[in-house]
mmCIF file of C-alpha atoms and ligand atoms in Angstrom:
data_model
loop_
_atom_site.group_PDB
_atom_site.id
_atom_site.type_symbol
_atom_site.label_atom_id
_atom_site.label_comp_id
_atom_site.label_asym_id
_atom_site.label_seq_id
_atom_site.Cartn_x
_atom_site.Cartn_y
_atom_site.Cartn_z
ATOM 1 C CA UNK A 1 0.000 0.000 0.000
ATOM 2 C CA UNK A 2 1.147 3.488 -0.707
ATOM 3 C CA UNK A 3 1.203 5.903 2.160
ATOM 4 C CA UNK A 4 0.121 9.047 0.348
ATOM 5 C CA UNK A 5 -3.393 8.930 1.810
ATOM 6 C CA UNK A 6 -2.355 8.819 5.406
ATOM 7 C CA UNK A 7 0.146 11.637 5.220
ATOM 8 C CA UNK A 8 -2.074 14.319 3.857
ATOM 9 C CA UNK A 9 -5.477 15.784 4.458
ATOM 10 C CA UNK A 10 -8.123 14.094 2.380
ATOM 11 C CA UNK A 11 -8.548 15.720 -0.988
ATOM 12 C CA UNK A 12 -11.773 17.008 -2.422
ATOM 13 C CA UNK A 13 -12.458 17.803 -6.030
ATOM 14 C CA UNK A 14 -15.574 19.277 -7.578
ATOM 15 C CA UNK A 15 -16.713 21.727 -10.187
ATOM 16 C CA UNK A 16 -19.559 23.392 -12.014
ATOM 17 C CA UNK A 17 -19.963 24.014 -15.726
ATOM 18 C CA UNK A 18 -19.944 27.675 -16.697
ATOM 19 C CA UNK A 19 -22.732 27.135 -19.200
ATOM 20 C CA UNK A 20 -25.813 29.169 -18.533
ATOM 21 C CA UNK A 21 -26.478 31.155 -15.442
ATOM 22 C CA UNK A 22 -25.710 29.760 -11.986
ATOM 23 C CA UNK A 23 -28.910 28.751 -10.268
ATOM 24 C CA UNK A 24 -30.041 28.600 -6.682
ATOM 25 C CA UNK A 25 -29.808 24.819 -7.170
ATOM 26 C CA UNK A 26 -26.086 25.065 -7.960
ATOM 27 C CA UNK A 27 -25.564 27.250 -4.915
ATOM 28 C CA UNK A 28 -27.585 25.223 -2.412
ATOM 29 C CA UNK A 29 -26.761 21.840 -3.882
ATOM 30 C CA UNK A 30 -23.086 22.431 -4.529
ATOM 31 C CA UNK A 31 -21.134 25.616 -3.853
ATOM 32 C CA UNK A 32 -22.594 26.371 -0.424
ATOM 33 C CA UNK A 33 -21.611 22.957 0.852
ATOM 34 C CA UNK A 34 -18.055 23.328 -0.365
ATOM 35 C CA UNK A 35 -17.497 26.313 1.899
ATOM 36 C CA UNK A 36 -17.958 24.110 4.937
ATOM 37 C CA UNK A 37 -15.416 21.597 3.643
ATOM 38 C CA UNK A 38 -12.476 23.853 2.902
ATOM 39 C CA UNK A 39 -10.914 23.853 6.371
ATOM 40 C CA UNK A 40 -11.014 20.144 6.876
ATOM 41 C CA UNK A 41 -9.941 19.056 3.406
ATOM 42 C CA UNK A 42 -7.498 19.899 0.665
ATOM 43 C CA UNK A 43 -9.928 21.269 -1.875
ATOM 44 C CA UNK A 44 -9.752 21.929 -5.583
ATOM 45 C CA UNK A 45 -12.717 23.450 -7.367
ATOM 46 C CA UNK A 46 -12.819 24.120 -11.076
ATOM 47 C CA UNK A 47 -14.789 25.846 -13.760
ATOM 48 C CA UNK A 48 -15.601 22.933 -16.091
ATOM 49 C CA UNK A 49 -15.496 24.785 -19.395
ATOM 50 C CA UNK A 50 -14.370 21.731 -21.390
ATOM 51 C CA UNK A 51 -17.537 19.948 -20.356
ATOM 52 C CA UNK A 52 -19.595 22.959 -21.392
ATOM 53 C CA UNK A 53 -18.664 22.672 -25.063
ATOM 54 C CA UNK A 54 -20.346 19.261 -25.349
ATOM 55 C CA UNK A 55 -23.321 21.530 -25.969
ATOM 56 C CA UNK A 56 -22.884 24.407 -28.416
ATOM 57 C CA UNK A 57 -21.846 27.626 -26.658
ATOM 58 C CA UNK A 58 -21.463 31.243 -27.698
ATOM 59 C CA UNK A 59 -17.707 31.803 -27.240
ATOM 60 C CA UNK A 60 -17.890 35.281 -25.700
ATOM 61 C CA UNK A 61 -20.623 34.107 -23.334
ATOM 62 C CA UNK A 62 -18.678 31.045 -22.223
ATOM 63 C CA UNK A 63 -15.606 33.143 -21.489
ATOM 64 C CA UNK A 64 -17.666 35.673 -19.558
ATOM 65 C CA UNK A 65 -19.535 33.044 -17.570
ATOM 66 C CA UNK A 66 -16.328 31.259 -16.639
ATOM 67 C CA UNK A 67 -15.097 34.388 -14.864
ATOM 68 C CA UNK A 68 -18.528 35.012 -13.375
ATOM 69 C CA UNK A 69 -18.508 31.532 -11.935
ATOM 70 C CA UNK A 70 -15.102 32.112 -10.384
ATOM 71 C CA UNK A 71 -16.298 35.404 -8.873
ATOM 72 C CA UNK A 72 -19.368 33.634 -7.562
ATOM 73 C CA UNK A 73 -17.337 30.834 -5.965
ATOM 74 C CA UNK A 74 -15.365 33.453 -4.088
ATOM 75 C CA UNK A 75 -18.449 35.527 -3.231
ATOM 76 C CA UNK A 76 -20.080 32.409 -1.778
ATOM 77 C CA UNK A 77 -17.194 32.077 0.624
ATOM 78 C CA UNK A 78 -14.696 29.825 -1.119
ATOM 79 C CA UNK A 79 -11.332 31.093 -0.056
ATOM 80 C CA UNK A 80 -8.686 31.114 -2.807
ATOM 81 C CA UNK A 81 -6.028 31.044 -0.086
ATOM 82 C CA UNK A 82 -7.303 27.675 1.108
ATOM 83 C CA UNK A 83 -8.491 26.068 -2.123
ATOM 84 C CA UNK A 84 -7.180 25.580 -5.614
ATOM 85 C CA UNK A 85 -9.496 27.446 -7.964
ATOM 86 C CA UNK A 86 -8.840 26.935 -11.637
ATOM 87 C CA UNK A 87 -10.238 26.777 -15.151
ATOM 88 C CA UNK A 88 -10.318 23.218 -16.488
ATOM 89 C CA UNK A 89 -9.121 24.133 -20.007
ATOM 90 C CA UNK A 90 -6.057 25.841 -18.536
ATOM 91 C CA UNK A 91 -4.722 22.517 -17.361
ATOM 92 C CA UNK A 92 -3.964 20.356 -20.379
ATOM 93 C CA UNK A 93 -3.605 17.265 -18.190
ATOM 94 C CA UNK A 94 -7.405 16.873 -18.175
ATOM 95 C CA UNK A 95 -7.604 16.307 -21.931
ATOM 96 C CA UNK A 96 -4.509 14.122 -21.852
ATOM 97 C CA UNK A 97 -5.656 11.763 -19.122
ATOM 98 C CA UNK A 98 -9.108 11.715 -20.629
ATOM 99 C CA UNK A 99 -7.675 10.190 -23.805
ATOM 100 C CA UNK A 100 -5.938 7.415 -21.915
ATOM 101 C CA UNK A 101 -9.054 6.676 -19.867
ATOM 102 C CA UNK A 102 -11.122 6.539 -23.063
ATOM 103 C CA UNK A 103 -9.151 3.430 -23.867
ATOM 104 C CA UNK A 104 -10.241 1.908 -20.552
ATOM 105 C CA UNK A 105 -13.935 2.693 -20.874
ATOM 106 C CA UNK A 106 -16.494 0.589 -22.697
ATOM 107 C CA UNK A 107 -19.065 1.882 -25.133
ATOM 108 C CA UNK A 108 -21.681 -0.160 -23.286
ATOM 109 C CA UNK A 109 -20.958 1.615 -20.004
ATOM 110 C CA UNK A 110 -21.238 5.030 -21.595
ATOM 111 C CA UNK A 111 -24.423 4.024 -23.360
ATOM 112 C CA UNK A 112 -26.086 3.441 -20.030
ATOM 113 C CA UNK A 113 -25.467 6.938 -18.695
ATOM 114 C CA UNK A 114 -28.764 8.666 -18.063
ATOM 115 C CA UNK A 115 -27.279 12.122 -18.593
ATOM 116 C CA UNK A 116 -26.147 11.084 -22.074
ATOM 117 C CA UNK A 117 -29.603 9.784 -22.890
ATOM 118 C CA UNK A 118 -31.254 12.953 -21.584
ATOM 119 C CA UNK A 119 -28.877 15.310 -23.332
ATOM 120 C CA UNK A 120 -29.023 13.475 -26.653
ATOM 121 C CA UNK A 121 -32.788 13.636 -26.535
ATOM 122 C CA UNK A 122 -32.559 17.346 -25.834
ATOM 123 C CA UNK A 123 -29.882 18.123 -28.426
ATOM 124 C CA UNK A 124 -30.864 15.628 -31.102
ATOM 125 C CA UNK A 125 -29.135 17.710 -33.773
ATOM 126 C CA UNK A 126 -25.774 17.581 -31.996
ATOM 127 C CA UNK A 127 -25.152 14.181 -30.464
ATOM 128 C CA UNK A 128 -21.387 14.508 -30.568
ATOM 129 C CA UNK A 129 -18.680 12.164 -29.323
ATOM 130 C CA UNK A 130 -17.809 14.629 -26.538
ATOM 131 C CA UNK A 131 -21.280 14.277 -25.115
ATOM 132 C CA UNK A 132 -20.798 10.522 -25.151
ATOM 133 C CA UNK A 133 -17.376 10.559 -23.477
ATOM 134 C CA UNK A 134 -18.316 13.333 -21.041
ATOM 135 C CA UNK A 135 -18.074 10.914 -18.075
ATOM 136 C CA UNK A 136 -14.528 9.966 -19.079
ATOM 137 C CA UNK A 137 -13.364 13.577 -18.960
ATOM 138 C CA UNK A 138 -15.090 13.890 -15.604
ATOM 139 C CA UNK A 139 -13.256 10.801 -14.387
ATOM 140 C CA UNK A 140 -9.987 12.391 -15.506
ATOM 141 C CA UNK A 141 -10.865 15.580 -13.582
ATOM 142 C CA UNK A 142 -11.270 13.620 -10.411
ATOM 143 C CA UNK A 143 -8.502 11.039 -10.746
ATOM 144 C CA UNK A 144 -5.788 13.526 -11.704
ATOM 145 C CA UNK A 145 -5.984 15.013 -8.204
ATOM 146 C CA UNK A 146 -6.206 11.635 -6.453
ATOM 147 C CA UNK A 147 -9.422 12.955 -4.909
ATOM 148 C CA UNK A 148 -10.831 10.998 -1.987
ATOM 149 C CA UNK A 149 -14.197 12.709 -2.017
ATOM 150 C CA UNK A 150 -16.293 14.359 -4.681
ATOM 151 C CA UNK A 151 -19.206 16.445 -3.406
ATOM 152 C CA UNK A 152 -21.959 16.273 -5.994
ATOM 153 C CA UNK A 153 -25.699 16.251 -6.344
ATOM 154 C CA UNK A 154 -27.671 13.046 -6.746
ATOM 155 C CA UNK A 155 -27.806 13.392 -10.515
ATOM 156 C CA UNK A 156 -24.015 13.092 -10.736
ATOM 157 C CA UNK A 157 -23.713 9.894 -8.695
ATOM 158 C CA UNK A 158 -23.803 7.729 -11.808
ATOM 159 C CA UNK A 159 -20.767 9.624 -13.080
ATOM 160 C CA UNK A 160 -18.921 8.968 -9.840
ATOM 161 C CA UNK A 161 -19.731 5.271 -10.165
ATOM 162 C CA UNK A 162 -18.274 5.032 -13.647
ATOM 163 C CA UNK A 163 -15.235 7.008 -12.514
ATOM 164 C CA UNK A 164 -14.657 4.427 -9.771
ATOM 165 C CA UNK A 165 -15.112 1.581 -12.247
ATOM 166 C CA UNK A 166 -12.581 3.066 -14.659
ATOM 167 C CA UNK A 167 -10.085 3.724 -11.866
ATOM 168 C CA UNK A 168 -10.444 0.213 -10.462
ATOM 169 C CA UNK A 169 -10.054 -1.295 -13.902
ATOM 170 C CA UNK A 170 -6.873 0.689 -14.495
ATOM 171 C CA UNK A 171 -5.497 -0.130 -11.045
ATOM 172 C CA UNK A 172 -6.219 -3.811 -11.585
ATOM 173 C CA UNK A 173 -3.913 -3.802 -14.582
ATOM 174 C CA UNK A 174 -1.183 -1.361 -13.490
ATOM 175 C CA UNK A 175 -1.165 -1.340 -9.714
ATOM 176 C CA UNK A 176 -2.191 1.374 -7.317
ATOM 177 C CA UNK A 177 -2.179 4.397 -9.634
ATOM 178 C CA UNK A 178 -5.455 6.095 -8.748
ATOM 179 C CA UNK A 179 -7.157 6.814 -5.454
ATOM 180 C CA UNK A 180 -10.684 5.425 -5.708
ATOM 181 C CA UNK A 181 -12.941 8.415 -5.041
ATOM 182 C CA UNK A 182 -16.223 8.475 -3.234
ATOM 183 C CA UNK A 183 -19.181 10.658 -4.000
ATOM 184 C CA UNK A 184 -20.162 12.924 -1.157
ATOM 185 C CA UNK A 185 -23.867 13.449 -1.329
ATOM 186 C CA UNK A 186 -24.933 16.581 0.435
ATOM 187 C CA UNK A 187 -27.847 15.949 2.762
ATOM 188 C CA UNK A 188 -30.464 18.547 2.047
ATOM 189 C CA UNK A 189 -30.414 20.709 -1.010
ATOM 190 C CA UNK A 190 -28.782 17.921 -2.969
ATOM 191 C CA UNK A 191 -31.521 18.301 -5.469
ATOM 192 C CA UNK A 192 -33.443 21.516 -5.807
ATOM 193 C CA UNK A 193 -36.271 21.008 -8.244
ATOM 194 C CA UNK A 194 -37.764 23.105 -11.024
ATOM 195 C CA UNK A 195 -40.314 25.626 -9.770
ATOM 196 C CA UNK A 196 -42.567 24.869 -12.724
ATOM 197 C CA UNK A 197 -42.175 21.099 -13.058
ATOM 198 C CA UNK A 198 -41.119 20.079 -9.561
ATOM 199 C CA UNK A 199 -40.450 16.456 -10.493
ATOM 200 C CA UNK A 200 -37.536 17.689 -12.634
ATOM 201 C CA UNK A 201 -34.213 19.064 -11.338
ATOM 202 C CA UNK A 202 -33.866 22.859 -11.355
ATOM 203 C CA UNK A 203 -31.810 23.479 -14.461
ATOM 204 C CA UNK A 204 -30.243 26.593 -15.860
ATOM 205 C CA UNK A 205 -30.874 25.293 -19.353
ATOM 206 C CA UNK A 206 -34.632 25.145 -18.825
ATOM 207 C CA UNK A 207 -36.361 27.041 -21.636
ATOM 208 C CA UNK A 208 -38.777 28.468 -19.093
ATOM 209 C CA UNK A 209 -36.892 31.033 -16.960
ATOM 210 C CA UNK A 210 -39.646 30.823 -14.343
ATOM 211 C CA UNK A 211 -38.500 27.264 -13.607
ATOM 212 C CA UNK A 212 -35.179 28.289 -12.085
ATOM 213 C CA UNK A 213 -33.757 30.999 -9.876
ATOM 214 C CA UNK A 214 -30.545 32.505 -11.124
ATOM 215 C CA UNK A 215 -28.061 33.786 -8.556
ATOM 216 C CA UNK A 216 -27.981 36.864 -10.822
ATOM 217 C CA UNK A 217 -31.730 37.500 -10.913
ATOM 218 C CA UNK A 218 -33.105 40.764 -9.530
ATOM 219 C CA UNK A 219 -34.488 40.256 -6.056
ATOM 220 C CA UNK A 220 -38.048 41.103 -7.100
ATOM 221 C CA UNK A 221 -37.773 38.603 -9.963
ATOM 222 C CA UNK A 222 -36.684 35.916 -7.495
ATOM 223 C CA UNK A 223 -39.657 36.664 -5.256
ATOM 224 C CA UNK A 224 -42.022 36.579 -8.234
ATOM 225 C CA UNK A 225 -40.702 33.236 -9.444
ATOM 226 C CA UNK A 226 -41.125 31.654 -6.030
ATOM 227 C CA UNK A 227 -44.607 33.060 -5.666
ATOM 228 C CA UNK A 228 -45.629 31.527 -8.980
ATOM 229 C CA UNK A 229 -44.107 28.129 -8.191
ATOM 230 C CA UNK A 230 -46.284 25.166 -9.087
ATOM 231 C CA UNK A 231 -47.821 23.410 -6.052
ATOM 232 C CA UNK A 232 -50.964 21.261 -5.886
ATOM 233 C CA UNK A 233 -54.656 21.697 -5.253
ATOM 234 C CA UNK A 234 -54.716 19.897 -1.923
ATOM 235 C CA UNK A 235 -53.827 23.020 0.009
ATOM 236 C CA UNK A 236 -52.038 21.193 2.803
ATOM 237 C CA UNK A 237 -48.520 22.033 3.941
ATOM 238 C CA UNK A 238 -46.946 18.691 4.614
ATOM 239 C CA UNK A 239 -43.605 17.154 3.660
ATOM 240 C CA UNK A 240 -44.247 13.927 1.766
ATOM 241 C CA UNK A 241 -41.061 13.163 -0.170
ATOM 242 C CA UNK A 242 -42.502 10.047 -1.799
ATOM 243 C CA UNK A 243 -45.670 11.682 -3.025
ATOM 244 C CA UNK A 244 -45.243 13.070 -6.567
ATOM 245 C CA UNK A 245 -48.318 15.197 -6.180
ATOM 246 C CA UNK A 246 -46.516 16.989 -3.342
ATOM 247 C CA UNK A 247 -43.342 17.618 -5.363
ATOM 248 C CA UNK A 248 -43.910 21.386 -5.529
ATOM 249 C CA UNK A 249 -44.574 21.805 -1.813
ATOM 250 C CA UNK A 250 -41.736 19.418 -0.937
ATOM 251 C CA UNK A 251 -39.409 21.557 -3.031
ATOM 252 C CA UNK A 252 -40.469 24.797 -1.309
ATOM 253 C CA UNK A 253 -40.025 23.165 2.090
ATOM 254 C CA UNK A 254 -36.598 21.867 1.086
ATOM 255 C CA UNK A 255 -35.458 25.263 -0.158
ATOM 256 C CA UNK A 256 -36.676 26.888 3.057
ATOM 257 C CA UNK A 257 -34.948 24.191 5.087
ATOM 258 C CA UNK A 258 -31.539 24.782 3.522
ATOM 259 C CA UNK A 259 -31.897 28.540 3.671
ATOM 260 C CA UNK A 260 -32.722 28.415 7.387
ATOM 261 C CA UNK A 261 -30.507 25.457 8.389
ATOM 262 C CA UNK A 262 -33.552 23.423 9.287
ATOM 263 C CA UNK A 263 -35.244 20.321 7.918
ATOM 264 C CA UNK A 264 -38.240 20.136 5.557
ATOM 265 C CA UNK A 265 -40.214 18.342 8.283
ATOM 266 C CA UNK A 266 -39.570 21.127 10.791
ATOM 267 C CA UNK A 267 -40.446 23.813 8.271
ATOM 268 C CA UNK A 268 -43.665 21.958 7.430
ATOM 269 C CA UNK A 269 -44.591 21.849 11.118
ATOM 270 C CA UNK A 270 -43.935 25.564 11.387
ATOM 271 C CA UNK A 271 -46.362 26.387 8.555
ATOM 272 C CA UNK A 272 -48.916 23.698 9.261
ATOM 273 C CA UNK A 273 -52.455 24.867 8.632
ATOM 274 C CA UNK A 274 -51.371 27.968 6.700
ATOM 275 C CA UNK A 275 -51.910 28.713 3.022
ATOM 276 C CA UNK A 276 -49.399 28.169 0.231
ATOM 277 C CA UNK A 277 -49.239 31.947 -0.249
ATOM 278 C CA UNK A 278 -47.815 32.412 3.232
ATOM 279 C CA UNK A 279 -45.251 29.676 2.709
ATOM 280 C CA UNK A 280 -44.189 31.094 -0.644
ATOM 281 C CA UNK A 281 -43.804 34.570 0.847
ATOM 282 C CA UNK A 282 -41.570 33.196 3.574
ATOM 283 C CA UNK A 283 -39.481 31.166 1.137
ATOM 284 C CA UNK A 284 -39.065 34.174 -1.137
ATOM 285 C CA UNK A 285 -37.829 36.294 1.744
ATOM 286 C CA UNK A 286 -35.443 33.633 2.993
ATOM 287 C CA UNK A 287 -33.944 33.161 -0.462
ATOM 288 C CA UNK A 288 -33.557 36.877 -1.157
ATOM 289 C CA UNK A 289 -31.986 37.534 2.248
ATOM 290 C CA UNK A 290 -29.665 34.581 1.762
ATOM 291 C CA UNK A 291 -28.509 35.756 -1.636
ATOM 292 C CA UNK A 292 -28.220 39.458 -0.789
ATOM 293 C CA UNK A 293 -24.760 39.415 0.878
ATOM 294 C CA UNK A 294 -23.387 37.080 -1.800
ATOM 295 C CA UNK A 295 -24.518 39.416 -4.516
ATOM 296 C CA UNK A 296 -22.893 42.388 -2.844
ATOM 297 C CA UNK A 297 -19.590 40.514 -2.720
ATOM 298 C CA UNK A 298 -20.008 39.256 -6.257
ATOM 299 C CA UNK A 299 -20.624 42.764 -7.625
ATOM 300 C CA UNK A 300 -17.417 43.940 -5.996
ATOM 301 C CA UNK A 301 -15.257 41.003 -7.150
ATOM 302 C CA UNK A 302 -16.438 40.746 -10.755
ATOM 303 C CA UNK A 303 -15.179 44.286 -11.443
ATOM 304 C CA UNK A 304 -11.656 43.380 -10.363
ATOM 305 C CA UNK A 305 -10.384 41.543 -13.441
ATOM 306 C CA UNK A 306 -6.752 41.653 -12.341
ATOM 307 C CA UNK A 307 -7.624 40.001 -9.038
ATOM 308 C CA UNK A 308 -9.576 37.236 -10.780
ATOM 309 C CA UNK A 309 -6.781 36.690 -13.261
ATOM 310 C CA UNK A 310 -4.297 36.358 -10.430
ATOM 311 C CA UNK A 311 -6.480 33.683 -8.826
ATOM 312 C CA UNK A 312 -7.031 31.525 -11.905
ATOM 313 C CA UNK A 313 -3.437 31.793 -13.065
ATOM 314 C CA UNK A 314 -2.130 30.721 -9.696
ATOM 315 C CA UNK A 315 -4.804 28.011 -9.590
ATOM 316 C CA UNK A 316 -3.824 26.640 -12.985
ATOM 317 C CA UNK A 317 -0.190 26.487 -11.969
ATOM 318 C CA UNK A 318 -0.882 24.560 -8.771
ATOM 319 C CA UNK A 319 -3.446 22.315 -10.456
ATOM 320 C CA UNK A 320 -1.026 21.516 -13.232
ATOM 321 C CA UNK A 321 1.743 20.635 -10.813
ATOM 322 C CA UNK A 322 -0.452 18.152 -8.938
ATOM 323 C CA UNK A 323 -2.111 16.708 -12.036
ATOM 324 C CA UNK A 324 1.145 16.247 -13.861
ATOM 325 C CA UNK A 325 2.404 13.842 -11.214
ATOM 326 C CA UNK A 326 -0.558 11.563 -11.854
ATOM 327 C CA UNK A 327 -0.355 11.960 -15.606
ATOM 328 C CA UNK A 328 3.361 11.092 -15.709
ATOM 329 C CA UNK A 329 2.690 7.974 -13.666
ATOM 330 C CA UNK A 330 -0.095 6.934 -16.034
ATOM 331 C CA UNK A 331 2.012 7.606 -19.139
ATOM 332 C CA UNK A 332 4.798 5.519 -17.714
ATOM 333 C CA UNK A 333 2.468 2.656 -16.808
ATOM 334 C CA UNK A 334 0.859 2.453 -20.247
ATOM 335 C CA UNK A 335 4.218 2.491 -21.965
ATOM 336 C CA UNK A 336 4.722 6.026 -23.270
ATOM 337 C CA UNK A 337 8.277 7.356 -23.481
ATOM 338 C CA UNK A 338 8.273 10.086 -20.871
ATOM 339 C CA UNK A 339 11.832 11.356 -20.563
HETATM 340 N N1 LIG B 1 -20.745 16.950 -14.500
HETATM 341 C C1 LIG B 1 -20.789 17.913 -13.434
HETATM 342 C C2 LIG B 1 -22.133 18.634 -13.468
HETATM 343 O O1 LIG B 1 -22.704 18.820 -14.526
HETATM 344 C C3 LIG B 1 -19.678 18.914 -13.531
HETATM 345 C C4 LIG B 1 -18.344 18.264 -13.404
HETATM 346 C C5 LIG B 1 -17.433 18.067 -14.389
HETATM 347 C C6 LIG B 1 -17.795 17.726 -12.202
HETATM 348 N N2 LIG B 1 -16.326 17.457 -13.892
HETATM 349 C C7 LIG B 1 -16.502 17.211 -12.557
HETATM 350 C C8 LIG B 1 -18.260 17.609 -10.892
HETATM 351 C C9 LIG B 1 -15.697 16.587 -11.628
HETATM 352 C C10 LIG B 1 -17.438 16.981 -9.955
HETATM 353 C C11 LIG B 1 -16.170 16.480 -10.315
HETATM 354 O O2 LIG B 1 -22.591 19.048 -12.430
#
């Protein structure tokens, strides 16, 4: 056994794609939870721009959103002094390892990925090979840093599973090259649902902007969206996670629970017997008040281009140094001439 895992803090890797606007779901389900992890773990968080181009992007928009995402990470409380913050495409090791791992991944495995099926249905005119091998690039992201834990939402668990399978397969042939990562499912807020179709995940690529809350929305727009959230005709505030008919109310209770550090059950008890209007008003206020300080920070940081550039350049350098160690090991194992 190698000793590298016992001598260092456990490492965490995660990231968000800079495609589309960042939603409340991204914040509650991902970024917010990372803040709590940064003292205890060695963290690396990236802007996954290479994953974004599996769907057609407007170049200027992608570039802009990548920096916005970085500013938002920092505004949410991710400390660049404690974590490695970098842009995926600025570390060539991701593409390089991804190629090698492609040769250790089966078509059949990739065919089973639900995200691939969903996205090909949605972008039927552009079912490209990148969309198909998306999970392989994601595996490379994680394995390059020998990550122990990968905080993700429920929808990404299948990608963590395939990453583990690929890593184990590689290790079985070449010895202990990769740390086998584990998904770290965040308790509440792991899946914030669409406000319009609450059985679907809240998605920034939803054609209906009323379905998601952007971290960049005006506060009155946020309140309006919450107040027009789809509920049900039963008129009873109760948390019933297994009842599809209650999906809208469950979602509001879950959002309120994460915003107030409570549980959906406790929030339901608090509003028992009241109307949906009252609940929505309270949720709207909690969300707006939660986002307000982040937005103030964000507005300040996004203007400081030199500061942001300093962060991502430093991040890329550190990320590259760590990733290159893994990549060199892999290249050597598979038989590439590396000197
Ligand atoms: N696929 C992830 C998502 O859409 C983003 C992502 C890419 C990621 N690479 C990763 C997340 C590596 C965690 C680790 O949310």
